[in-house]
Structures are given as C-alpha cells and as structure tokens.
Coordinates of C-alpha atoms in Angstrom, one line a residue:
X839 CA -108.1 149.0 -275.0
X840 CA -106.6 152.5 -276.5
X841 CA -109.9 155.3 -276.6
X842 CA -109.5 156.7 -280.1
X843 CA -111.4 159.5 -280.8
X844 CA -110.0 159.9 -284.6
X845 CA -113.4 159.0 -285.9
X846 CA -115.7 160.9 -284.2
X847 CA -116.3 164.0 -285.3
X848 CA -117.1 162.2 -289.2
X849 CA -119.7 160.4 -287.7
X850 CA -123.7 161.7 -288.9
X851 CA -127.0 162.0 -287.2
X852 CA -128.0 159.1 -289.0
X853 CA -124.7 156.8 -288.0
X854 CA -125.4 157.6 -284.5
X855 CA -128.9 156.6 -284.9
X856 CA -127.8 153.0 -286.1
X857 CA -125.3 152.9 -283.4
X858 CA -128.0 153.8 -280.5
X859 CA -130.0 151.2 -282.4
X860 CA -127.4 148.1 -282.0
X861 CA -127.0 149.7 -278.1
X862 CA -130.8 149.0 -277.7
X863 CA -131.1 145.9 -279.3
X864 CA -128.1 144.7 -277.4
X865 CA -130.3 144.8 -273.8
X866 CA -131.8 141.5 -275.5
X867 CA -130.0 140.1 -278.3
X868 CA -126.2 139.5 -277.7
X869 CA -126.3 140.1 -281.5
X870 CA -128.7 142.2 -282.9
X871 CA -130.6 141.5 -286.1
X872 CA -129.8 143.4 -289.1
X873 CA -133.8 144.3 -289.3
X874 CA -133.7 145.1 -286.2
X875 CA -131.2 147.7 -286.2
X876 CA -133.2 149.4 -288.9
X877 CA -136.5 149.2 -286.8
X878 CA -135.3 151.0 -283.7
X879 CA -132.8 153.1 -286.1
X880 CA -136.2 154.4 -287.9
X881 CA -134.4 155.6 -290.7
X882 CA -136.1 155.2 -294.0
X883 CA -134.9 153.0 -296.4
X884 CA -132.9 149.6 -296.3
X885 CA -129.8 150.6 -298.7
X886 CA -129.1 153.9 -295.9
X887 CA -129.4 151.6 -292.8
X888 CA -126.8 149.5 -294.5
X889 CA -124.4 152.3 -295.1
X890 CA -124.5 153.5 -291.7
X891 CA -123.4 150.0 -290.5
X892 CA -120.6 149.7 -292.8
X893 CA -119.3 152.7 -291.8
X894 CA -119.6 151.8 -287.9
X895 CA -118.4 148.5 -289.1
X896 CA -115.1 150.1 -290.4
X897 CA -114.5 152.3 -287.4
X898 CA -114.8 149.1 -285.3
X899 CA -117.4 150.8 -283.4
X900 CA -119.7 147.5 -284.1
X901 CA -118.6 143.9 -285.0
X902 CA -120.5 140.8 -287.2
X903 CA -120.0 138.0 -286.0
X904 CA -119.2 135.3 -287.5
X905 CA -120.0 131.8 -287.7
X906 CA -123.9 133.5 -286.5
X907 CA -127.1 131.7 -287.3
X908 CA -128.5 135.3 -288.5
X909 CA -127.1 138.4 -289.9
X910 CA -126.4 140.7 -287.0
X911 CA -124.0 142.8 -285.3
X912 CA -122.8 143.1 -281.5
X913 CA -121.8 146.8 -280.1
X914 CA -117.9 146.9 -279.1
X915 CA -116.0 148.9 -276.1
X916 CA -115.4 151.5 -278.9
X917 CA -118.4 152.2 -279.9
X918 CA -119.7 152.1 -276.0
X919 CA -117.4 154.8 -275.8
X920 CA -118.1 157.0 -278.4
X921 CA -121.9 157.0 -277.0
X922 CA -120.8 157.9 -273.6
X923 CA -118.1 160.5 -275.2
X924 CA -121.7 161.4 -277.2
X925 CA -123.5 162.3 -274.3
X926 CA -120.6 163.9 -272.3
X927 CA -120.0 166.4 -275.4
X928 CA -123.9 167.0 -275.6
X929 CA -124.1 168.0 -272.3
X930 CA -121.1 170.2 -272.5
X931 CA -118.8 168.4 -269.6
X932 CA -116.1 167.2 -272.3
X933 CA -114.2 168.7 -275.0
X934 CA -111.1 167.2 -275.5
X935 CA -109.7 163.8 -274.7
X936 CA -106.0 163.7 -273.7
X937 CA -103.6 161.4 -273.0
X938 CA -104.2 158.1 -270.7
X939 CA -102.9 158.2 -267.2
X940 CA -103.7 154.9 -265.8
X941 CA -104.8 151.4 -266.9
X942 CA -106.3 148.7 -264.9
X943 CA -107.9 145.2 -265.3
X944 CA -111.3 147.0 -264.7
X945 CA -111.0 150.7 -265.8
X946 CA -108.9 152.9 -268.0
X947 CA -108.5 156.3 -266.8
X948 CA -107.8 159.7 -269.2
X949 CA -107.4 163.4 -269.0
X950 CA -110.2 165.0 -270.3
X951 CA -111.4 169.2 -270.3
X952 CA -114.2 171.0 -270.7
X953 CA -115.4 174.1 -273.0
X954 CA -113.8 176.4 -270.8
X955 CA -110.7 174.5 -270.3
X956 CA -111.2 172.7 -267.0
X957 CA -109.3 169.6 -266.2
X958 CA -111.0 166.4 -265.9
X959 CA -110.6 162.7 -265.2
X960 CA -112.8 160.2 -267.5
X961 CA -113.0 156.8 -266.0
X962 CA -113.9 154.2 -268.1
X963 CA -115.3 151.5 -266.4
X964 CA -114.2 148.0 -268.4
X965 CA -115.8 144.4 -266.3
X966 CA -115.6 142.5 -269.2
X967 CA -112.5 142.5 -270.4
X968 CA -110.5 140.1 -268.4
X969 CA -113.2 137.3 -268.0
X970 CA -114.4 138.1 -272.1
X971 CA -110.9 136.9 -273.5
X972 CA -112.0 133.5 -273.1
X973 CA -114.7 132.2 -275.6
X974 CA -115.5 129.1 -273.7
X975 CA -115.8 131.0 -270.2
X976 CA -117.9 134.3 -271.9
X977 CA -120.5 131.4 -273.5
X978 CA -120.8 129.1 -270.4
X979 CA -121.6 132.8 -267.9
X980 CA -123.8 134.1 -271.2
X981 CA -125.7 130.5 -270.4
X982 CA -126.7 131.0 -266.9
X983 CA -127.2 134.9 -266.6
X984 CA -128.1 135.8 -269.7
X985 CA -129.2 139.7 -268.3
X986 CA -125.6 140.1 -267.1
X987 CA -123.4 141.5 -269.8
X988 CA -120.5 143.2 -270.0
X989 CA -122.2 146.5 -270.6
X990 CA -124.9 146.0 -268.0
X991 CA -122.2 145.3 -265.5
X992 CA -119.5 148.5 -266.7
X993 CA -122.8 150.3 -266.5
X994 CA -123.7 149.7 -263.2
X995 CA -119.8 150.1 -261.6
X996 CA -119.4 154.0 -263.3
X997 CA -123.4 154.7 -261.8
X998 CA -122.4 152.9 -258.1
X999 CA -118.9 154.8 -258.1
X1000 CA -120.7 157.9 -259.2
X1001 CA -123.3 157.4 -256.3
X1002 CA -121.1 156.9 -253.5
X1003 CA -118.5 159.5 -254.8
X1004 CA -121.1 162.0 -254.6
X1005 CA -122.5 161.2 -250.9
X1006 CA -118.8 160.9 -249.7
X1007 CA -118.3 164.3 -251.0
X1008 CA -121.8 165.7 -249.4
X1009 CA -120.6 164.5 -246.1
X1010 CA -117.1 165.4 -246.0
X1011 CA -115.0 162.8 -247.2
X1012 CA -111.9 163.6 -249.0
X1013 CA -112.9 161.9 -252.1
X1014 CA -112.3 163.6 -256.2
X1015 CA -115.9 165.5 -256.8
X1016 CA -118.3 163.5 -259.6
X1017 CA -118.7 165.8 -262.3
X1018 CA -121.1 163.6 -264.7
X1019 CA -121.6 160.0 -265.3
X1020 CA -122.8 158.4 -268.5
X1021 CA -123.1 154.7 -269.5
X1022 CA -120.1 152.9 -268.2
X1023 CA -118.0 156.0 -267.7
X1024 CA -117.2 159.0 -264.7
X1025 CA -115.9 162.3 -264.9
X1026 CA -114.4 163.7 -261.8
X1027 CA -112.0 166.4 -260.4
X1028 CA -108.5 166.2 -261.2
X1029 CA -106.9 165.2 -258.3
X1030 CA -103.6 166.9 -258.2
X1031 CA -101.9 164.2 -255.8
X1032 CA -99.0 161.6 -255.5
X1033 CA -100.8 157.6 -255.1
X1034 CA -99.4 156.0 -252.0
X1035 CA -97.7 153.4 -253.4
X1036 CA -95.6 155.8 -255.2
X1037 CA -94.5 157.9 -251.9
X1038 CA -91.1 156.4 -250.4
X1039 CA -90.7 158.5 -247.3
X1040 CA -93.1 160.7 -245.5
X1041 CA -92.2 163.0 -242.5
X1042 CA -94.7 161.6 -240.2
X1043 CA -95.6 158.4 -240.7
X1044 CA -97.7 157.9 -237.4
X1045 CA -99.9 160.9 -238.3
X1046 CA -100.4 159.9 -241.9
X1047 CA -101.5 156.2 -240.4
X1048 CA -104.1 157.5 -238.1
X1049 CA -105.7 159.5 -240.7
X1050 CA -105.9 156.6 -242.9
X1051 CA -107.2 154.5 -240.2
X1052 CA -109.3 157.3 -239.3
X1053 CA -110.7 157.5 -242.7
X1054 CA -111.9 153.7 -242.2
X1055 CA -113.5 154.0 -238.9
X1056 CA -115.7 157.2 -239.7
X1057 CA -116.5 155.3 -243.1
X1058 CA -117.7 152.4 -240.7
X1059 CA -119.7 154.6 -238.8
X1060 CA -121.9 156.0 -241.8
X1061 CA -122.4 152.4 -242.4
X1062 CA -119.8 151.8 -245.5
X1063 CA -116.7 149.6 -246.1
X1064 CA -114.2 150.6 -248.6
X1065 CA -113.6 147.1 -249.7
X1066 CA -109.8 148.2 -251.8
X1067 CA -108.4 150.3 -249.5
X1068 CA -105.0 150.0 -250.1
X1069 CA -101.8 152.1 -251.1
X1070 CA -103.1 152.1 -254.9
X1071 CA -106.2 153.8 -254.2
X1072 CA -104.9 156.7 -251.9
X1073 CA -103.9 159.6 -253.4
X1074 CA -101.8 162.0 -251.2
X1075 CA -102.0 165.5 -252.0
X1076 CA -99.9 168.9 -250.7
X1077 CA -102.1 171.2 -249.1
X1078 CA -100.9 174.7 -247.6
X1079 CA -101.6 175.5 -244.5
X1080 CA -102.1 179.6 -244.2
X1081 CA -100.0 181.0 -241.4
X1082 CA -101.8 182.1 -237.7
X1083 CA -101.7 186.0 -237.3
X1084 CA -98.9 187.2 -235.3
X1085 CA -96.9 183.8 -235.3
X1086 CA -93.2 184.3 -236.1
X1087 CA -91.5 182.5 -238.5
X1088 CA -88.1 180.8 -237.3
X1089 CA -85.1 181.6 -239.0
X1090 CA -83.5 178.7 -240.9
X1091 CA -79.9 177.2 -240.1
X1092 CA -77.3 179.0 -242.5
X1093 CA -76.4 175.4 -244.0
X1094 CA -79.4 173.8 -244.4
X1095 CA -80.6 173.7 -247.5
X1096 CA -83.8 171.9 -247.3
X1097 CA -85.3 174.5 -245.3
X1098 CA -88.6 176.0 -246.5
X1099 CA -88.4 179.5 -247.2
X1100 CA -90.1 181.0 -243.8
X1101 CA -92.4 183.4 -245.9
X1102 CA -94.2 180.7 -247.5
X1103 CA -97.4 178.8 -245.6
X1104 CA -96.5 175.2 -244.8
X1105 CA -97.5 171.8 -245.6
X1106 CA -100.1 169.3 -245.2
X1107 CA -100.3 165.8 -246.5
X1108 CA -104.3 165.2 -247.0
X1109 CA -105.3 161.8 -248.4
X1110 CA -108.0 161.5 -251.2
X1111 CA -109.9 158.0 -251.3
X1112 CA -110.8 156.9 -255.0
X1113 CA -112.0 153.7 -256.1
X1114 CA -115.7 152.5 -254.9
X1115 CA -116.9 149.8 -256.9
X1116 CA -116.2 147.5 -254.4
X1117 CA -117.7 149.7 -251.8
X1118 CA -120.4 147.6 -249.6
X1119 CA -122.6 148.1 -246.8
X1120 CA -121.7 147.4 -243.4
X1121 CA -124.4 145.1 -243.1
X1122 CA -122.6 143.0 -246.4
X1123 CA -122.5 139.3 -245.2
X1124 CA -119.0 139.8 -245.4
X1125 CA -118.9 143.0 -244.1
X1126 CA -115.7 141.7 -241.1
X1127 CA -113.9 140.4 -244.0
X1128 CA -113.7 143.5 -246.1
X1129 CA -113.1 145.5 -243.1
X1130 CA -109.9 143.8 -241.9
X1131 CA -108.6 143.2 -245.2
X1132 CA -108.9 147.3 -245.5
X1133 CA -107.2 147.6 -242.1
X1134 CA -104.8 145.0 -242.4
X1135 CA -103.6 146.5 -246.0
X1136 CA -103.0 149.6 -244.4
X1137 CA -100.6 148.4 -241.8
X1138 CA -98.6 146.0 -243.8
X1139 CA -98.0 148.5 -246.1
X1140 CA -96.6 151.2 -243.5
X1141 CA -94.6 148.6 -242.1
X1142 CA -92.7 147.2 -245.1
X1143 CA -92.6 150.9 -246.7
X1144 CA -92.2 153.0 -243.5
X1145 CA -91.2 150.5 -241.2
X1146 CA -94.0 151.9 -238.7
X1147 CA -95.8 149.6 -236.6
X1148 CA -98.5 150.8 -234.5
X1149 CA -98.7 150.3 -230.8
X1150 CA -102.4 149.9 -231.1
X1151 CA -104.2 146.1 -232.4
X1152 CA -107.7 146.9 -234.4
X1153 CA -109.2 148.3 -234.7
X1154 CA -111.9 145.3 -235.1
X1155 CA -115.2 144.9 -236.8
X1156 CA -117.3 144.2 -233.7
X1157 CA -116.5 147.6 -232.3
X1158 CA -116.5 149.4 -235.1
X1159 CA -120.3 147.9 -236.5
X1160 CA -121.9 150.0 -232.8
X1161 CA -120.8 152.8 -234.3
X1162 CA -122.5 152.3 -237.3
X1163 CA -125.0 155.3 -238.3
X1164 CA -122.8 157.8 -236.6
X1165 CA -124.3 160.2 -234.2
X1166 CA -127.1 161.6 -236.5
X1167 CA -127.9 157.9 -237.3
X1168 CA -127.2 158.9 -240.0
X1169 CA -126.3 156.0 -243.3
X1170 CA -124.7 156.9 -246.2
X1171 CA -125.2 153.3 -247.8
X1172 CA -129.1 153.3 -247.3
X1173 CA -128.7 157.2 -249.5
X1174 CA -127.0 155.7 -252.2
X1175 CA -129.9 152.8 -251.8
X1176 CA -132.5 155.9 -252.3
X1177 CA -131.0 157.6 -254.9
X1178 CA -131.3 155.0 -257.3
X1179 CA -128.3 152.3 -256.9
X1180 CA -130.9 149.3 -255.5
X1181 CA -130.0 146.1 -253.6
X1182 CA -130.8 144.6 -256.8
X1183 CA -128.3 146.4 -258.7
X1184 CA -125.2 145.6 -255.9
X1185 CA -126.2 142.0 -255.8
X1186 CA -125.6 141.6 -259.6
X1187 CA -122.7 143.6 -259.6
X1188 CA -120.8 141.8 -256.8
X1189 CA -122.1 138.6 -258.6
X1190 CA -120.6 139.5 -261.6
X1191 CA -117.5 140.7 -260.5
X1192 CA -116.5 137.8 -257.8
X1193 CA -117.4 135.2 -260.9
X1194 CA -114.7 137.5 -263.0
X1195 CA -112.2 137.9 -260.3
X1196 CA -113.0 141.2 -259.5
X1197 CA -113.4 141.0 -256.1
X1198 CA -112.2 144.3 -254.2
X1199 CA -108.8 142.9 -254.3
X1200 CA -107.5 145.0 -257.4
X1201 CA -105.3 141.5 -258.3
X1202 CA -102.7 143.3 -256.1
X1203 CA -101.0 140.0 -254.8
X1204 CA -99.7 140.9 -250.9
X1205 CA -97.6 137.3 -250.9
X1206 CA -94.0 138.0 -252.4
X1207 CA -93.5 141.0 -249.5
X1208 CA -89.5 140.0 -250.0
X1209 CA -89.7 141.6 -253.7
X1210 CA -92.5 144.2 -252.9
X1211 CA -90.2 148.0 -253.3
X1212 CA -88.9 146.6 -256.2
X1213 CA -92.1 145.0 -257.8
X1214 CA -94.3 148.1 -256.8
X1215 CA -92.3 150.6 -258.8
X1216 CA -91.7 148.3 -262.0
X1217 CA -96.1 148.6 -262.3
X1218 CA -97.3 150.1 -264.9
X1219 CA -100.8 152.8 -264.3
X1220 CA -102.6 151.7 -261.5
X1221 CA -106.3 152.6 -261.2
X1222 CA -105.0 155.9 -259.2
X1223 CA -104.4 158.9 -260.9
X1224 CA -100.8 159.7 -261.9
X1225 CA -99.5 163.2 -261.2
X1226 CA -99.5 165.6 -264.1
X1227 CA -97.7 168.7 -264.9
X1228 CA -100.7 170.7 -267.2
X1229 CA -98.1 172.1 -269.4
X1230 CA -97.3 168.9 -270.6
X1231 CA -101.0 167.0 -271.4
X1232 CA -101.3 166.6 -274.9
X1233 CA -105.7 166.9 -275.3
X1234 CA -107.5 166.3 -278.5
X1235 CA -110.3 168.6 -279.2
X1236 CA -113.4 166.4 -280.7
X1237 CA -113.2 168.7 -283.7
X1238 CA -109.9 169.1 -284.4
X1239 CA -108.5 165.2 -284.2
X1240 CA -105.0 165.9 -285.6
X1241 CA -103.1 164.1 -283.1
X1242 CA -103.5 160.7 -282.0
X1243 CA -104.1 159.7 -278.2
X1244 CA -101.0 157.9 -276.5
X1245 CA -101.8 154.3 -276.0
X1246 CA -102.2 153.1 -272.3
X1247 CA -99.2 150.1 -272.6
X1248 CA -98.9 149.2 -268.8
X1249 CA -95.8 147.2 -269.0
X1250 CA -94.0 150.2 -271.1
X1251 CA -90.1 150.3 -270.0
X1252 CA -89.5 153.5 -267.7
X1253 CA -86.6 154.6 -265.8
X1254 CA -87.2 155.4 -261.7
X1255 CA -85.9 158.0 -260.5
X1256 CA -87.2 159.8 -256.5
X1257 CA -87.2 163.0 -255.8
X1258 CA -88.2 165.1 -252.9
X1259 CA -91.4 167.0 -252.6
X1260 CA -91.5 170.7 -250.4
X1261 CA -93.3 168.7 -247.7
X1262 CA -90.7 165.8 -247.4
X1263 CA -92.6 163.3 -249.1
X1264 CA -89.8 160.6 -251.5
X1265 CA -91.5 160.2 -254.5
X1266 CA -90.9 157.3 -256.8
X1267 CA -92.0 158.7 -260.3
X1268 CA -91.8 156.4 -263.5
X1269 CA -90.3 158.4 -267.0

C-alpha cells in the first residue's frame, strides 16, 4: 500500500490519542468498541471523542466495519504507520519521508532522513497483506489463533530483523546498521550497493562465490541460518581499497580505455546481507533444509548468471552444525534469545508466516531457469534496496507535505539498459 504522509502534520494531540486508543483496544478486540475508544482515549466528553474518529475515519487511518454486531472501528496499515512515523519523529530519527524504492509481498521499503539530513531506509514490515485479501481465509485463521494478527505478527518481524541486524553488526557481519525500530517498522543505513540479481558480470566470479559461501558457513558457526539467502537479498557494494606505501602504479595500455586511472585506489566488491525475518537457529528442526536451500541458491544462481560452477560439493549441514558456537562458543541466536526476541515469539512468527506463505522463500520461483535473465530483470522492487543517486530523491518533510510520495507500482513499465561500473561489475538497471 502507498505510505502517505499528506495527513499528518493536521493531525492533534487529541486525534492521536483516539488513534493510540483503537491501537490498544485492537490487542483484544478485532474491532474496538466505540466506548471503548473513548475510555482508553480519556478524553472528556462523548461529542470530542466522536470528532477525532471522523477525522481518523476520513484519513483512512481507522475503518468501521460494516455488517458489525456493535459500533466499532479496526486500525488500518495507514494508521499503523502514522504511529510508528509518530514515534520515529518523536524520537528525532525521521524527518522526511521520500520516495519508495522497493516493494515486496511482506515489506515496503522507503527513503527516509533525519534532522540533520542523514539518509535512511524505513522498512515497513507488511505479514498481512497477502493472506488478508481473502475474507473467508482472514476469518477461518482469526478462528483458531485469535492472538495472531496482522499487527502482532508485522510487529514481531521489524523487532526480530532489528535484533539480529544488530548482533550481526556487533560481530562483524556485513549487514546495513539498525538505526531504530518501532511497531512494525526498521530504520537502517542506506546501503549504497547494487542487489545481486541486478549485477550481469563480475570480474571474479570464484572470489565473489567463496565470500558468499563464506558468509554462510561463519553464520553457521555462530549458530544462525539465513533462511532467504539468495541473489535478491545481497547487496554488492564498491569499496576502495587505499594503495600500499611505495607500490608503483602500472602504466595503462595507450588504447585501452577501460583502464582505471592509476592515481585512483582500486576496487572491492563487498557483499551486504539484508533480510532476517526468516533467520532461524541452527538448532531449527529444519535447520538442514534451510541451510541447503541457502547454499544451493547460491550456486545455481552463479551458474545460470556467471556460468561458474565450483569444483567443491557442500558444503553440508552435518559439517557445518560442529562448528556451531565458533571458537569463543560463542551463539549469536541464544543473544538475540536474551535480548528480548523469545522462543515464544519465533514459534508464532514462523507459524504465522508458513500458514501465509511466507516461508523464507521470498515467492521467488527457481523452476522456469530457461526464462530466468529475462524474467529477473522484467521484476519490479524486490525487498533489496535499489541504488540511488542522492541528488535525485525527492523527500517530504512531515511539516511541509507539498508534494506527494511516488507510489510503489511493482509491475510499472521500464526500459533495461546495463552499464559498466569502475570495478567491472554489468549492471542491469530498470528506468
């Protein structure tokens, strides 16, 4: 759904008291009670309870439904977001929303910058809003797990991606670095990178694949699977690499034209993980399947795209699961445990997304590999992030809302066009 932002800075203290009201009431009531709103609201007064609804009402921030036994009202995405975008302005990590840079069936992902101007990424997790299209389907999982709803579950996804982002990023990993989470969403670096999928050539393919691989086995040993590691949720970014003292730069041919300039540093492809709802321990029950569907993604991928196979089989789950604990002992998915994502918690999440369809695959269907080149660059936004040129982001300040946000339209036409980056990489971008 498009994040419009139009309405917010009209809303009062007292409308976002009614809307934090409906949020409450919706942890028990699917829809809340009209007197109930006004109870938690505690405003005074029945006539400026109902005023503040119809104005939420209007904004589509809440919803009545109809055909109800009672007179209620149910909080929507929009006005989930405009509590999260509440909280983020409160706190002083957002300012300004800009345009959207990737759409998936489970998140939507925007620009966003702070007070002093810094460049974010808001992900906005979204679980309910492939399996919610269907009535019939939405009442019959309302039946059985009433405690499971769409904003519980988006809730939990943005705090367990939040979690492991940030114990990634103490130990090393090349992951974007968790700026804030609230409700359902994340903010995060700005990864200035190229997604995988969108990279036609690469100067070393071999290297590149043992990194990746790499990346896979040192997650196994501090006791975490990836679970969606795949070409749409690797970012590849340009690094430079300073120059050693003393070395001495080689003069380039006279008719070659792709030559770096020798005073410049050169450059290295680094990958940057994203993506970790799907994330489970190694200890998972089905720990060996998500660990060779990771692996096995990886290599079908560099050999349809790069025509690389590796001389190496595995690496397998068996010998990987000794290593587990690394050589400090040390487990990153018993940290995230202590910090406040439970067992409970990833047992209702993987419920909940498996029964939706959501099951670390990222509906990314491997089968037609005939039709793959072709079929990969018609996609519209992925989950990754989508490289930017700054100069070019259109952001909307919260008070100034004079221009509206682009809307995320996944299947928009584009024209393809690849280009070559300074380190070699083809790039298939999308205009």
């Amino acid at each position: 759904m498009k994040l419009d932002t139009k309405a917010l800075r009209y809303l009062t203290s007292e409308d976002w008291r009614v809307l934090t009201a409906v949020e409450m009431g919706s942890k028990n009531h699917e829809i809340v009670p009209t007197p109930l709103i006004a109870q938690i609201s505690g405003l005074r007064g029945g006539s400026g309870v109902h005023k503040c609804i119809s104005n939420l009402a209007k904004v589509n921030l809440i919803a009545r439904m109809k055909n109800a036994k009672y007179d209620g009202y149910r909080l929507t995405y929009g006005g989930l977001d405009y509590l999260s975008l509440h909280t983020h302005l409160k706190r002083s990590t957002i300012y300004s929303v800009g345009n959207c840079i990737g759409v998936g069936k489970e998140s939507d992902i925007y620009v966003v910058a702070s007070p002093t101007g810094t460049q974010f990424v808001l992900k906005i997790h979204r679980l309910g809003r492939i399996s919610f299209r269907s009535i019939k389907n939405n009442r019959d999982y309302l039946k059985h797990r009433s405690s499971a709803s769409w904003m519980y579950m988006s809730r939990l996804s943005a705090l367990k991606e939040y979690a492991f982002m940030k114990v990634l990023r103490e130990n090393g990993f090349r992951v974007p670095e968790p700026v804030a989470q609230s409700r359902h969403t994340v903010v995060m670096e700005l990864v200035d990178a190229f997604p995988l999928r969108q990279i036609n050539e690469v100067p070393d393919p071999a290297g590149l694949y043992a990194e990746l691989i790499d990346v896979v086995l040192r997650l196994a040993s501090f006791g975490l699977i990836h679970g969606d590691f795949n070409e749409f949720n690797i970012l590849i970014r340009e690094d430079e690499s300073p120059k050693m003292e003393g070395e001495t730069p080689q003069e380039p041919e006279a008719n070659d034209s792709n030559t770096e300039n020798p005073s410049k540093s050169s450059i290295t492809l680094t990958p940057v993980i994203i993506d970790f709802p799907q994330m489970v321990s190694i200890d998972h029950a089905n720990a060996e399947m998500y660990f060779d569907r990771d692996v096995n993604c990886i290599k079908r991928f560099f050999e349809r795209r790069f025509n690389f196979v590796s001389d190496e089989s595995g690496p397998f789950f068996a010998d990987v699961k000794k290593l587990a604990g690394g050589k400090k002992g040390k487990r990153l998915d018993i940290e995230v445990e202590a910090s406040g994502f439970s067992k409970k918690m990833a047992k209702e999440l993987e419920k909940y997304m498996r029964e939706i369809g959501v099951d670390g695959n990222s509906g990314h269907d491997e089968g037609d590999q005939s039709t793959e080149d072709d079929s990969e660059a018609s996609d519209g936004p992925s989950e990754a992030q989508w490289p930017l040129n700054d100069s070019t982001v259109d952001t909307q300040s919260f008070g100034d809302m004079s221009k509206d946000n682009k809307d995320c339209e996944p299947n928009a036409p584009f024209k393809e066009t690849i280009h070559t980056s300074v380190a070699g990489l083809s790039i298939i971008t999308n205009q």
